[in-house]
Every structure is written in C-alpha cells, then in structure tokens.
Amino acid sequence: QVQLVQSGAEVKKPGASVKVSCKASGYTFTNYEIHWVRQATGQGLEWMGWVSPNSGNAGYAPKFQGRVTMARNISISTVYMQLSSLGFEDTAVYYCARKGVRGVPLDYWGQGTLVTVSS
Amino acid sequence: EIVLTQSPATLSVSPGEGANLSCRASQTIGSTYLAWYQQKPGQAPRLILYGASARATGIPARFSGSGSGTDFTLSIRSLQSEDFATYYCQQYYSWPRTFGQGTKLEI
C-alpha cells in the first residue's frame, strides 16, 4: 500500500533552518511528484511547492522562494523539504503529499511533521 | 495567484441532512482543475473529489461535486457522523497551487 512517512517533530530557534523528510513506499517512487503543504495551528492549508523525484526539478510558491529547497534521494525513496531563516510564523505542521496521475491531485499524504519555532 | 473563497466558514447541520459547500475562484480555472479535501482534527487531509466532480478512490456516492469556471460546489447528501470535518477546495490550474480557507461542517 502507498505510504508516505515523515520525520519527527522539530523545535528550532528563530533564524535556524529545518529539514523534513518524507519516505515513500508501496509505489514506484520516480513516477509521482511530491508536494509540500503546511498548516499553522487552527489555520488552513498552504501550498509550498513540489519536487519531481525523477528529475529533481522543483517549483516553489513565491512566498517561499529563496527560503525553501526541495530535493530527493532516489536510492532511499525519500524527499526532503528544507526551510531556512525560520520565524515564529513558520510554526506549523508540514505535510508531504503525492500528486496522482491522469489529473488526480494530492491523493496520498504523509502524517505531518510539527515544526515549532521558539526562542 | 488565484484566490479561492469558500463559504460559509462554518455550516451547522444535522445527521441525515444534506449540505452544500461553495468555492469561488478569483479567476476561471476551467472545469477540471478543482479538488476537494476533507480534514478531521489531528489528521492529514484526504482527497474527496478531483476534476470538480470525480470521486477519489473509496469515497462514497453521497459526495458529489459540480461547477466550472469560477464557481464550484461540494454536495453531501444524507450526512453521516464521519462526514463532520473541515473541507478545503484547491485549484491546480495554475501556479502557485492554492487552497480555500476551509468550511467547517459541524453538528
């Protein structure tokens, strides 16, 4: 079965960086894009960007451009999202999600990773 | 970027009743690039509908979608207890992808 398993919760200080991983299993890793979405406590969903596990190409929402990097390691079927220059407003649950094929958007999601920015 | 506005913010209904949730886009997104997700507290979102009206795998027939252009609707008939959740629409017509702010469906 398709699974996306994310790394554990993180606590970071303002100005630091965080790297969240998302390990895929149950399907051909290189055939599906991975997208990242975050959600602050009690707030809505915010799309951050995507990465192609096949090519390594990535695209980011303008809000995060210059501060986010999404990459992959094919050998371990894992995608990474690194966010730098963290501020308190980056405290959120970060989700990875698989983009389906034939017009299907985000069909499988990771369990989420809580990133807390605290001094 | 395309802004999606969902209404109402909160909808109070009783089990067995139906519900209509609205999603309006700031510009046209065609008829095939709108999705709906369901999210329960403490859980990841779950894909309900895509292409405005196609049900995702395992989604019961009481969920249906309609609309095109800028106005879309998620309809749920005969609400079950497990349907009470927050619903988000998402457009995947243009970059950046965007979500609506959500509609909370409560008893």
PDB file of C-alpha atoms in Angstrom:
ATOM      1  CA  GLN A   1       0.000   0.000   0.000  1.00  0.00           C
ATOM      2  CA  VAL A   2       1.112   3.552  -0.672  1.00  0.00           C
ATOM      3  CA  GLN A   3       2.705   5.184   2.347  1.00  0.00           C
ATOM      4  CA  LEU A   4       4.443   8.471   2.983  1.00  0.00           C
ATOM      5  CA  VAL A   5       6.219   8.503   6.329  1.00  0.00           C
ATOM      6  CA  GLN A   6       7.601  11.793   7.563  1.00  0.00           C
ATOM      7  CA  SER A   7      10.321  12.556  10.066  1.00  0.00           C
ATOM      8  CA  GLY A   8       9.574  13.539  13.628  1.00  0.00           C
ATOM      9  CA  ALA A   9       8.741  16.825  15.275  1.00  0.00           C
ATOM     10  CA  GLU A  10      11.341  19.569  15.398  1.00  0.00           C
ATOM     11  CA  VAL A  11      11.945  22.565  17.629  1.00  0.00           C
ATOM     12  CA  LYS A  12      14.057  25.322  16.144  1.00  0.00           C
ATOM     13  CA  LYS A  13      15.182  28.787  17.133  1.00  0.00           C
ATOM     14  CA  PRO A  14      14.382  31.840  15.027  1.00  0.00           C
ATOM     15  CA  GLY A  15      16.809  32.198  12.167  1.00  0.00           C
ATOM     16  CA  ALA A  16      17.627  28.493  12.038  1.00  0.00           C
ATOM     17  CA  SER A  17      16.794  26.007   9.297  1.00  0.00           C
ATOM     18  CA  VAL A  18      14.767  22.822   9.393  1.00  0.00           C
ATOM     19  CA  LYS A  19      14.852  19.792   7.118  1.00  0.00           C
ATOM     20  CA  VAL A  20      11.850  17.484   6.978  1.00  0.00           C
ATOM     21  CA  SER A  21      11.972  14.125   5.241  1.00  0.00           C
ATOM     22  CA  CYS A  22       9.231  12.116   3.563  1.00  0.00           C
ATOM     23  CA  LYS A  23       9.906   8.455   2.798  1.00  0.00           C
ATOM     24  CA  ALA A  24       7.740   6.849   0.156  1.00  0.00           C
ATOM     25  CA  SER A  25       6.846   3.190  -0.207  1.00  0.00           C
ATOM     26  CA  GLY A  26       4.307   0.998  -1.968  1.00  0.00           C
ATOM     27  CA  TYR A  27       4.695   2.537  -5.424  1.00  0.00           C
ATOM     28  CA  THR A  28       7.320   3.496  -7.998  1.00  0.00           C
ATOM     29  CA  PHE A  29       8.954   6.492  -6.342  1.00  0.00           C
ATOM     30  CA  THR A  30      10.113   8.227  -9.504  1.00  0.00           C
ATOM     31  CA  ASN A  31       6.721   8.213 -11.200  1.00  0.00           C
ATOM     32  CA  TYR A  32       4.953  10.715  -8.942  1.00  0.00           C
ATOM     33  CA  GLU A  33       5.635  14.295  -7.903  1.00  0.00           C
ATOM     34  CA  ILE A  34       5.715  15.128  -4.219  1.00  0.00           C
ATOM     35  CA  HIS A  35       4.151  18.363  -2.995  1.00  0.00           C
ATOM     36  CA  TRP A  36       4.545  20.080   0.349  1.00  0.00           C
ATOM     37  CA  VAL A  37       1.710  21.772   2.201  1.00  0.00           C
ATOM     38  CA  ARG A  38       1.797  23.365   5.618  1.00  0.00           C
ATOM     39  CA  GLN A  39      -0.816  24.232   8.199  1.00  0.00           C
ATOM     40  CA  ALA A  40      -0.412  26.564  11.144  1.00  0.00           C
ATOM     41  CA  THR A  41      -2.378  25.631  14.240  1.00  0.00           C
ATOM     42  CA  GLY A  42      -6.061  26.282  13.708  1.00  0.00           C
ATOM     43  CA  GLN A  43      -5.427  27.653  10.226  1.00  0.00           C
ATOM     44  CA  GLY A  44      -5.950  26.483   6.675  1.00  0.00           C
ATOM     45  CA  LEU A  45      -3.731  24.675   4.213  1.00  0.00           C
ATOM     46  CA  GLU A  46      -0.898  26.494   2.471  1.00  0.00           C
ATOM     47  CA  TRP A  47       0.800  25.059  -0.609  1.00  0.00           C
ATOM     48  CA  MET A  48       4.589  25.424  -0.571  1.00  0.00           C
ATOM     49  CA  GLY A  49       5.952  23.707  -3.650  1.00  0.00           C
ATOM     50  CA  TRP A  50       6.705  20.471  -5.456  1.00  0.00           C
ATOM     51  CA  VAL A  51       9.600  18.258  -6.468  1.00  0.00           C
ATOM     52  CA  SER A  52       9.919  15.638  -9.167  1.00  0.00           C
ATOM     53  CA  PRO A  53      11.599  12.535  -7.758  1.00  0.00           C
ATOM     54  CA  ASN A  54      12.514  11.543 -11.306  1.00  0.00           C
ATOM     55  CA  SER A  55      14.305  14.687 -12.492  1.00  0.00           C
ATOM     56  CA  GLY A  56      14.904  16.518  -9.246  1.00  0.00           C
ATOM     57  CA  ASN A  57      13.190  19.565 -10.692  1.00  0.00           C
ATOM     58  CA  ALA A  58      11.306  21.657  -8.155  1.00  0.00           C
ATOM     59  CA  GLY A  59       8.977  24.626  -8.083  1.00  0.00           C
ATOM     60  CA  TYR A  60       8.092  26.838  -5.182  1.00  0.00           C
ATOM     61  CA  ALA A  61       5.349  29.217  -4.167  1.00  0.00           C
ATOM     62  CA  PRO A  62       6.560  32.827  -4.483  1.00  0.00           C
ATOM     63  CA  LYS A  63       6.112  33.296  -0.742  1.00  0.00           C
ATOM     64  CA  PHE A  64       8.805  30.701  -0.035  1.00  0.00           C
ATOM     65  CA  GLN A  65      11.105  31.279  -2.996  1.00  0.00           C
ATOM     66  CA  GLY A  66      14.666  31.782  -1.829  1.00  0.00           C
ATOM     67  CA  ARG A  67      13.983  30.239   1.544  1.00  0.00           C
ATOM     68  CA  VAL A  68      12.871  26.700   0.679  1.00  0.00           C
ATOM     69  CA  THR A  69      14.630  23.835  -1.045  1.00  0.00           C
ATOM     70  CA  MET A  70      13.001  20.562  -2.039  1.00  0.00           C
ATOM     71  CA  ALA A  71      15.169  17.652  -3.077  1.00  0.00           C
ATOM     72  CA  ARG A  72      15.133  13.871  -3.318  1.00  0.00           C
ATOM     73  CA  ASN A  73      17.301  10.822  -2.777  1.00  0.00           C
ATOM     74  CA  ILE A  74      16.181   8.139  -5.200  1.00  0.00           C
ATOM     75  CA  SER A  75      18.241   5.400  -3.543  1.00  0.00           C
ATOM     76  CA  ILE A  76      16.135   5.610  -0.389  1.00  0.00           C
ATOM     77  CA  SER A  77      12.870   6.838  -1.927  1.00  0.00           C
ATOM     78  CA  THR A  78      12.914   9.957   0.184  1.00  0.00           C
ATOM     79  CA  VAL A  79      12.058  13.569  -0.480  1.00  0.00           C
ATOM     80  CA  TYR A  80      13.269  16.460   1.648  1.00  0.00           C
ATOM     81  CA  MET A  81      11.982  19.931   2.356  1.00  0.00           C
ATOM     82  CA  GLN A  82      14.383  22.415   3.881  1.00  0.00           C
ATOM     83  CA  LEU A  83      13.164  25.797   5.098  1.00  0.00           C
ATOM     84  CA  SER A  84      15.664  28.410   6.226  1.00  0.00           C
ATOM     85  CA  SER A  85      15.566  31.701   8.145  1.00  0.00           C
ATOM     86  CA  LEU A  86      12.757  30.402  10.311  1.00  0.00           C
ATOM     87  CA  GLY A  87      10.442  32.845  12.032  1.00  0.00           C
ATOM     88  CA  PHE A  88       7.736  32.277  14.616  1.00  0.00           C
ATOM     89  CA  GLU A  89       5.201  32.351  11.779  1.00  0.00           C
ATOM     90  CA  ASP A  90       6.738  29.170  10.363  1.00  0.00           C
ATOM     91  CA  THR A  91       5.438  27.158  13.298  1.00  0.00           C
ATOM     92  CA  ALA A  92       3.133  24.678  11.600  1.00  0.00           C
ATOM     93  CA  VAL A  93       2.511  21.094  10.645  1.00  0.00           C
ATOM     94  CA  TYR A  94       4.257  20.317   7.365  1.00  0.00           C
ATOM     95  CA  TYR A  95       2.787  17.655   5.092  1.00  0.00           C
ATOM     96  CA  CYS A  96       4.179  15.912   2.066  1.00  0.00           C
ATOM     97  CA  ALA A  97       1.651  14.597  -0.429  1.00  0.00           C
ATOM     98  CA  ARG A  98       1.858  12.579  -3.614  1.00  0.00           C
ATOM     99  CA  LYS A  99       0.422  14.013  -6.807  1.00  0.00           C
ATOM    100  CA  GLY A 100      -1.509  11.367  -8.681  1.00  0.00           C
ATOM    101  CA  VAL A 101      -1.601  10.724 -12.397  1.00  0.00           C
ATOM    102  CA  ARG A 102      -4.225  11.404 -15.061  1.00  0.00           C
ATOM    103  CA  GLY A 103      -5.444  14.599 -13.493  1.00  0.00           C
ATOM    104  CA  VAL A 104      -5.549  13.362  -9.920  1.00  0.00           C
ATOM    105  CA  PRO A 105      -4.079  15.901  -7.468  1.00  0.00           C
ATOM    106  CA  LEU A 106      -2.819  15.074  -3.990  1.00  0.00           C
ATOM    107  CA  ASP A 107      -4.012  11.521  -3.428  1.00  0.00           C
ATOM    108  CA  TYR A 108      -1.795  10.306  -0.586  1.00  0.00           C
ATOM    109  CA  TRP A 109      -0.493  12.332   2.337  1.00  0.00           C
ATOM    110  CA  GLY A 110       2.140  11.909   4.968  1.00  0.00           C
ATOM    111  CA  GLN A 111       1.201  12.047   8.616  1.00  0.00           C
ATOM    112  CA  GLY A 112       2.592  15.543   9.057  1.00  0.00           C
ATOM    113  CA  THR A 113       5.608  16.928  10.907  1.00  0.00           C
ATOM    114  CA  LEU A 114       5.201  19.605  13.545  1.00  0.00           C
ATOM    115  CA  VAL A 115       7.869  22.275  13.343  1.00  0.00           C
ATOM    116  CA  THR A 116       7.896  24.657  16.281  1.00  0.00           C
ATOM    117  CA  VAL A 117       9.922  27.849  16.145  1.00  0.00           C
ATOM    118  CA  SER A 118      10.621  29.063  19.639  1.00  0.00           C
ATOM    119  CA  SER A 119      13.275  31.145  21.324  1.00  0.00           C
TER     120      SER A 119
ATOM    121  CA  GLU B   1      -2.227  33.907  -7.831  1.00  0.00           C
ATOM    122  CA  ILE B   2      -5.746  32.521  -7.817  1.00  0.00           C
ATOM    123  CA  VAL B   3      -7.645  33.188  -4.604  1.00  0.00           C
ATOM    124  CA  LEU B   4     -10.266  30.650  -3.572  1.00  0.00           C
ATOM    125  CA  THR B   5     -13.049  31.834  -1.303  1.00  0.00           C
ATOM    126  CA  GLN B   6     -15.096  29.224   0.492  1.00  0.00           C
ATOM    127  CA  SER B   7     -18.492  29.795   2.042  1.00  0.00           C
ATOM    128  CA  PRO B   8     -19.828  29.521   4.550  1.00  0.00           C
ATOM    129  CA  ALA B   9     -16.933  29.409   7.006  1.00  0.00           C
ATOM    130  CA  THR B  10     -18.985  27.161   9.263  1.00  0.00           C
ATOM    131  CA  LEU B  11     -22.081  25.154   8.423  1.00  0.00           C
ATOM    132  CA  SER B  12     -24.218  23.598  11.135  1.00  0.00           C
ATOM    133  CA  VAL B  13     -26.326  20.663  10.016  1.00  0.00           C
ATOM    134  CA  SER B  14     -27.862  17.533  11.483  1.00  0.00           C
ATOM    135  CA  PRO B  15     -27.025  13.945  10.588  1.00  0.00           C
ATOM    136  CA  GLY B  16     -29.209  12.774   7.752  1.00  0.00           C
ATOM    137  CA  GLU B  17     -29.488  16.233   6.235  1.00  0.00           C
ATOM    138  CA  GLY B  18     -27.671  17.447   3.141  1.00  0.00           C
ATOM    139  CA  ALA B  19     -25.053  20.147   2.797  1.00  0.00           C
ATOM    140  CA  ASN B  20     -23.758  22.350   0.005  1.00  0.00           C
ATOM    141  CA  LEU B  21     -20.324  23.931   0.311  1.00  0.00           C
ATOM    142  CA  SER B  22     -19.229  26.660  -2.057  1.00  0.00           C
ATOM    143  CA  CYS B  23     -15.825  27.522  -3.507  1.00  0.00           C
ATOM    144  CA  ARG B  24     -15.385  30.599  -5.673  1.00  0.00           C
ATOM    145  CA  ALA B  25     -12.216  31.361  -7.625  1.00  0.00           C
ATOM    146  CA  SER B  26     -10.875  34.832  -8.335  1.00  0.00           C
ATOM    147  CA  GLN B  27     -10.403  33.836 -11.985  1.00  0.00           C
ATOM    148  CA  THR B  28     -11.504  30.966 -14.157  1.00  0.00           C
ATOM    149  CA  ILE B  29      -9.925  27.583 -13.536  1.00  0.00           C
ATOM    150  CA  GLY B  30     -11.781  25.627 -16.194  1.00  0.00           C
ATOM    151  CA  SER B  31     -13.799  22.604 -15.220  1.00  0.00           C
ATOM    152  CA  THR B  32     -11.177  20.011 -14.422  1.00  0.00           C
ATOM    153  CA  TYR B  33      -8.679  21.580 -12.038  1.00  0.00           C
ATOM    154  CA  LEU B  34     -10.601  21.861  -8.805  1.00  0.00           C
ATOM    155  CA  ALA B  35     -10.281  19.395  -5.923  1.00  0.00           C
ATOM    156  CA  TRP B  36     -11.919  18.987  -2.543  1.00  0.00           C
ATOM    157  CA  TYR B  37     -10.248  17.606   0.570  1.00  0.00           C
ATOM    158  CA  GLN B  38     -11.672  16.539   3.896  1.00  0.00           C
ATOM    159  CA  GLN B  39      -9.701  17.038   7.079  1.00  0.00           C
ATOM    160  CA  LYS B  40     -10.517  15.832  10.565  1.00  0.00           C
ATOM    161  CA  PRO B  41      -8.771  17.161  13.689  1.00  0.00           C
ATOM    162  CA  GLY B  42      -5.288  15.775  14.085  1.00  0.00           C
ATOM    163  CA  GLN B  43      -5.331  14.075  10.698  1.00  0.00           C
ATOM    164  CA  ALA B  44      -3.873  14.789   7.291  1.00  0.00           C
ATOM    165  CA  PRO B  45      -6.244  15.956   4.575  1.00  0.00           C
ATOM    166  CA  ARG B  46      -7.937  13.330   2.441  1.00  0.00           C
ATOM    167  CA  LEU B  47      -8.780  13.744  -1.229  1.00  0.00           C
ATOM    168  CA  ILE B  48     -12.552  13.616  -1.777  1.00  0.00           C
ATOM    169  CA  LEU B  49     -13.145  14.924  -5.276  1.00  0.00           C
ATOM    170  CA  TYR B  50     -10.981  16.000  -8.195  1.00  0.00           C
ATOM    171  CA  GLY B  51     -11.711  17.403 -11.617  1.00  0.00           C
ATOM    172  CA  ALA B  52     -14.561  19.227  -9.861  1.00  0.00           C
ATOM    173  CA  SER B  53     -16.793  16.131  -9.814  1.00  0.00           C
ATOM    174  CA  ALA B  54     -14.832  12.872  -9.888  1.00  0.00           C
ATOM    175  CA  ARG B  55     -14.806  10.933  -6.646  1.00  0.00           C
ATOM    176  CA  ALA B  56     -11.476   9.743  -5.339  1.00  0.00           C
ATOM    177  CA  THR B  57     -10.949   6.078  -4.583  1.00  0.00           C
ATOM    178  CA  GLY B  58     -13.159   4.828  -1.780  1.00  0.00           C
ATOM    179  CA  ILE B  59     -15.287   7.972  -1.500  1.00  0.00           C
ATOM    180  CA  PRO B  60     -18.994   7.159  -1.130  1.00  0.00           C
ATOM    181  CA  ALA B  61     -21.552   8.287  -3.668  1.00  0.00           C
ATOM    182  CA  ARG B  62     -23.202  10.696  -1.235  1.00  0.00           C
ATOM    183  CA  PHE B  63     -20.339  13.084  -2.071  1.00  0.00           C
ATOM    184  CA  SER B  64     -20.735  14.918  -5.355  1.00  0.00           C
ATOM    185  CA  GLY B  65     -19.277  17.976  -6.987  1.00  0.00           C
ATOM    186  CA  SER B  66     -20.302  20.427  -9.632  1.00  0.00           C
ATOM    187  CA  GLY B  67     -19.290  23.675 -11.223  1.00  0.00           C
ATOM    188  CA  SER B  68     -16.935  25.180 -13.737  1.00  0.00           C
ATOM    189  CA  GLY B  69     -15.189  28.438 -14.418  1.00  0.00           C
ATOM    190  CA  THR B  70     -15.162  30.242 -11.093  1.00  0.00           C
ATOM    191  CA  ASP B  71     -17.994  28.660  -9.069  1.00  0.00           C
ATOM    192  CA  PHE B  72     -17.881  25.183  -7.600  1.00  0.00           C
ATOM    193  CA  THR B  73     -19.969  23.237  -5.126  1.00  0.00           C
ATOM    194  CA  LEU B  74     -19.367  20.189  -2.971  1.00  0.00           C
ATOM    195  CA  SER B  75     -22.632  18.496  -2.074  1.00  0.00           C
ATOM    196  CA  ILE B  76     -23.032  15.870   0.599  1.00  0.00           C
ATOM    197  CA  ARG B  77     -26.369  14.174   0.935  1.00  0.00           C
ATOM    198  CA  SER B  78     -27.620  12.303   3.981  1.00  0.00           C
ATOM    199  CA  LEU B  79     -24.747  13.350   6.240  1.00  0.00           C
ATOM    200  CA  GLN B  80     -23.159  10.651   8.339  1.00  0.00           C
ATOM    201  CA  SER B  81     -21.358  11.264  11.620  1.00  0.00           C
ATOM    202  CA  GLU B  82     -17.986  10.643   9.951  1.00  0.00           C
ATOM    203  CA  ASP B  83     -18.629  13.477   7.463  1.00  0.00           C
ATOM    204  CA  PHE B  84     -18.339  16.202  10.075  1.00  0.00           C
ATOM    205  CA  ALA B  85     -14.981  17.753   9.323  1.00  0.00           C
ATOM    206  CA  THR B  86     -13.376  20.724   7.589  1.00  0.00           C
ATOM    207  CA  TYR B  87     -13.432  20.778   3.805  1.00  0.00           C
ATOM    208  CA  TYR B  88     -10.931  22.598   1.606  1.00  0.00           C
ATOM    209  CA  CYS B  89     -11.033  23.283  -2.095  1.00  0.00           C
ATOM    210  CA  GLN B  90      -7.824  23.506  -4.110  1.00  0.00           C
ATOM    211  CA  GLN B  91      -7.108  24.689  -7.614  1.00  0.00           C
ATOM    212  CA  TYR B  92      -4.409  23.010  -9.654  1.00  0.00           C
ATOM    213  CA  TYR B  93      -4.966  25.039 -12.793  1.00  0.00           C
ATOM    214  CA  SER B  94      -2.154  27.500 -12.298  1.00  0.00           C
ATOM    215  CA  TRP B  95       0.929  28.147 -10.206  1.00  0.00           C
ATOM    216  CA  PRO B  96       1.119  28.535  -7.329  1.00  0.00           C
ATOM    217  CA  ARG B  97      -1.449  25.971  -6.340  1.00  0.00           C
ATOM    218  CA  THR B  98      -3.815  27.477  -3.792  1.00  0.00           C
ATOM    219  CA  PHE B  99      -6.357  26.320  -1.243  1.00  0.00           C
ATOM    220  CA  GLY B 100      -9.509  27.911   0.029  1.00  0.00           C
ATOM    221  CA  GLN B 101      -9.653  28.832   3.694  1.00  0.00           C
ATOM    222  CA  GLY B 102     -11.950  25.930   4.510  1.00  0.00           C
ATOM    223  CA  THR B 103     -15.536  25.259   5.553  1.00  0.00           C
ATOM    224  CA  LYS B 104     -16.113  23.560   8.862  1.00  0.00           C
ATOM    225  CA  LEU B 105     -19.087  21.234   8.779  1.00  0.00           C
ATOM    226  CA  GLU B 106     -20.410  20.778  12.302  1.00  0.00           C
ATOM    227  CA  ILE B 107     -23.387  19.236  14.004  1.00  0.00           C
TER     228      ILE B 107
END
